[in-house]
Short mmCIF file of C-alpha atoms in Angstrom, two decimals:
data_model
loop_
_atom_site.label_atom_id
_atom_site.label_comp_id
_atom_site.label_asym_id
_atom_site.label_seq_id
_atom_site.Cartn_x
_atom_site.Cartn_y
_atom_site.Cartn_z
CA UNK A 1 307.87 132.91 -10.89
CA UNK A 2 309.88 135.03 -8.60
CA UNK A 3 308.40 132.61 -6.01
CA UNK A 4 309.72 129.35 -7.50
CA UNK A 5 313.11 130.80 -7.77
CA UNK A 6 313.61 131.55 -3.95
CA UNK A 7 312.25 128.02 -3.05
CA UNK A 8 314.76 126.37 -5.54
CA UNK A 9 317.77 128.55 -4.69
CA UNK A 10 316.78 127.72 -0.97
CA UNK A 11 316.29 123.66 -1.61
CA UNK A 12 319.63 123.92 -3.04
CA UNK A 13 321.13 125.92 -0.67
CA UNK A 14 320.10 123.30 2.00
CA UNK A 15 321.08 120.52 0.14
CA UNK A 16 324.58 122.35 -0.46
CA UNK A 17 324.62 122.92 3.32
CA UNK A 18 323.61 119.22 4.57
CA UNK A 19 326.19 117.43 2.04
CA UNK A 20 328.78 120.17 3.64
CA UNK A 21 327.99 119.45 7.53
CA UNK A 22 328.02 115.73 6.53
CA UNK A 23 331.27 115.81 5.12
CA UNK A 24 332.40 117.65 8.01
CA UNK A 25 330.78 115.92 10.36
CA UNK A 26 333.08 113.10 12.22
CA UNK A 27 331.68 109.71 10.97
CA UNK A 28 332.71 106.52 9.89
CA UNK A 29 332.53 106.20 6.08
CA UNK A 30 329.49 103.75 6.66
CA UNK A 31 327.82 106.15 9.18
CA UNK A 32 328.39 109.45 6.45
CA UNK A 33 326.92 107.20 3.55
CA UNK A 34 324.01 106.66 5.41
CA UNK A 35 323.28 110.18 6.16
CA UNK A 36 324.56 111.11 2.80
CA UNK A 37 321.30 108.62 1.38
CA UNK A 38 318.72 110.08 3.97
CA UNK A 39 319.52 113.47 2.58
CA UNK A 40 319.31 112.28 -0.96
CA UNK A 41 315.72 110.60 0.19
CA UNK A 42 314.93 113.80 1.93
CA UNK A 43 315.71 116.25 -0.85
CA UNK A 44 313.81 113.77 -3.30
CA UNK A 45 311.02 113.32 -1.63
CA UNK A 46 310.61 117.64 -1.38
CA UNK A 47 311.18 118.24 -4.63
CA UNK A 48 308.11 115.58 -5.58
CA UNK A 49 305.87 117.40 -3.27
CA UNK A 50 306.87 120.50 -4.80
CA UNK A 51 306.40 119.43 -8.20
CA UNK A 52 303.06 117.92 -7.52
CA UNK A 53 302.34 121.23 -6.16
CA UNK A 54 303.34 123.05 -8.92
CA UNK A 55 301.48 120.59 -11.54
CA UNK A 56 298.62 121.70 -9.56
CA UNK A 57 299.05 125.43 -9.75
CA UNK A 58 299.47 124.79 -13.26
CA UNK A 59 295.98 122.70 -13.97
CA UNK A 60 294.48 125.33 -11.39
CA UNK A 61 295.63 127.95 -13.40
CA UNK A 62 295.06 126.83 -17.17
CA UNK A 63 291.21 125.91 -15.80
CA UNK A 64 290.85 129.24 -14.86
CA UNK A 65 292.52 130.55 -18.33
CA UNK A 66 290.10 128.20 -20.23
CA UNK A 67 287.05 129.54 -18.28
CA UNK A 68 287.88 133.10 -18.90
CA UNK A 69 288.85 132.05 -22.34
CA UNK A 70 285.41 130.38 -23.09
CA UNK A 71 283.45 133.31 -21.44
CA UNK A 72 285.19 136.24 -23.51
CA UNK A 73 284.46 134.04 -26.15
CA UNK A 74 280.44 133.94 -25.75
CA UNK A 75 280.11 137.31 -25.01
CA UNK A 76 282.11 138.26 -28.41
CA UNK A 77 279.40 136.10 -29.92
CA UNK A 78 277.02 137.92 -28.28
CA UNK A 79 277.80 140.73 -29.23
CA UNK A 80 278.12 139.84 -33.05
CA UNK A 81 275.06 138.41 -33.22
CA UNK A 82 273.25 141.92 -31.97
CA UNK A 83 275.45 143.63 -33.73
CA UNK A 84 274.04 141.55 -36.92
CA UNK A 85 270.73 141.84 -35.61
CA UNK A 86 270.67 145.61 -35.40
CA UNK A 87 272.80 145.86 -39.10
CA UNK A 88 269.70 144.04 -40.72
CA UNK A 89 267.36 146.31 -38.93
CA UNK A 90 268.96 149.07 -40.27
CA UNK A 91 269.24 147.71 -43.71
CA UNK A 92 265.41 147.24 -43.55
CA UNK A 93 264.98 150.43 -42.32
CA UNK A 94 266.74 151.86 -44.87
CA UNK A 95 264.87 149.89 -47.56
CA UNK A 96 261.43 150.96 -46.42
CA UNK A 97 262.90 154.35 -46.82
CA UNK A 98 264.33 154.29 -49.81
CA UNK A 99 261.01 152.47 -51.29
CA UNK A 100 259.29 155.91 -49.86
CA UNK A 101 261.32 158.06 -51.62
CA UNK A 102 260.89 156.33 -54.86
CA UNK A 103 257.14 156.26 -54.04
CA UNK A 104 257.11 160.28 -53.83
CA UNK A 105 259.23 160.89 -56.71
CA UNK A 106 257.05 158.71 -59.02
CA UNK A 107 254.04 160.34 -57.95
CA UNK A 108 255.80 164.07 -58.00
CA UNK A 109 256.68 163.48 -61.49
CA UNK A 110 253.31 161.60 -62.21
CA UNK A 111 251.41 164.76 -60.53
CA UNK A 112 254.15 167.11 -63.23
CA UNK A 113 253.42 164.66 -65.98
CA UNK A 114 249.19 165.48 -65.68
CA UNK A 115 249.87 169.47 -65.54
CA UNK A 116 249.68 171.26 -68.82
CA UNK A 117 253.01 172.81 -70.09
CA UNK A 118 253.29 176.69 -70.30
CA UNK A 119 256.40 177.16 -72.33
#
């Protein structure tokens, strides 16, 4: 941005500086109207190249944005999908445990159930 600012302040500081030498300058009114055009033409045709250039930075740069954009994008996806992926596995996991534990305490109180009470 910085960048943009210096070439503006400069295109108007030439443009500042050519109207003042023409004015100056010892010409017929004709002659001075002339120039006065060509600068006008000049300046114009500068500040299109410029702004084509700029347009282009810009498309250059919001590609690049979008790119970036769209890759952060499929590696968050990525990233939720094993993160899913490793949340079921530990759901199942935790499942097949829990379906162990039940397992042993149904037989540990089936085993207690068969034993003769000594009260």
């Amino acid at each position: 941005m910085a960048r943009n600012g210096v070439w503006v302040g400069t295109m108007i500081g030439a443009a500042v500086g050519a109207a003042g030498a023409l004015l100056l300058a010892p010409k017929s009114g004709a002659e001075m109207r002339q120039d006065i055009a060509k600068g006008c033409r000049t300046v114009t045709t500068r500040t299109r190249k410029a702004a084509s250039q700029i347009g282009r930075k810009t498309q250059d740069i919001a590609s690049s944005v979008a790119t970036q954009t769209a890759e952060v994008f499929d590696k968050a996806k990525q990233a939720a999908a094993a993160t899913k992926t490793q949340a079921s596995e530990v759901m199942e996991q935790t499942k097949e445990a829990t379906q162990n534990v039940m397992k042993d305490v149904k037989a540990n109180n089936s085993s207690k159930a068969d034993q003769p009470n000594h009260h």
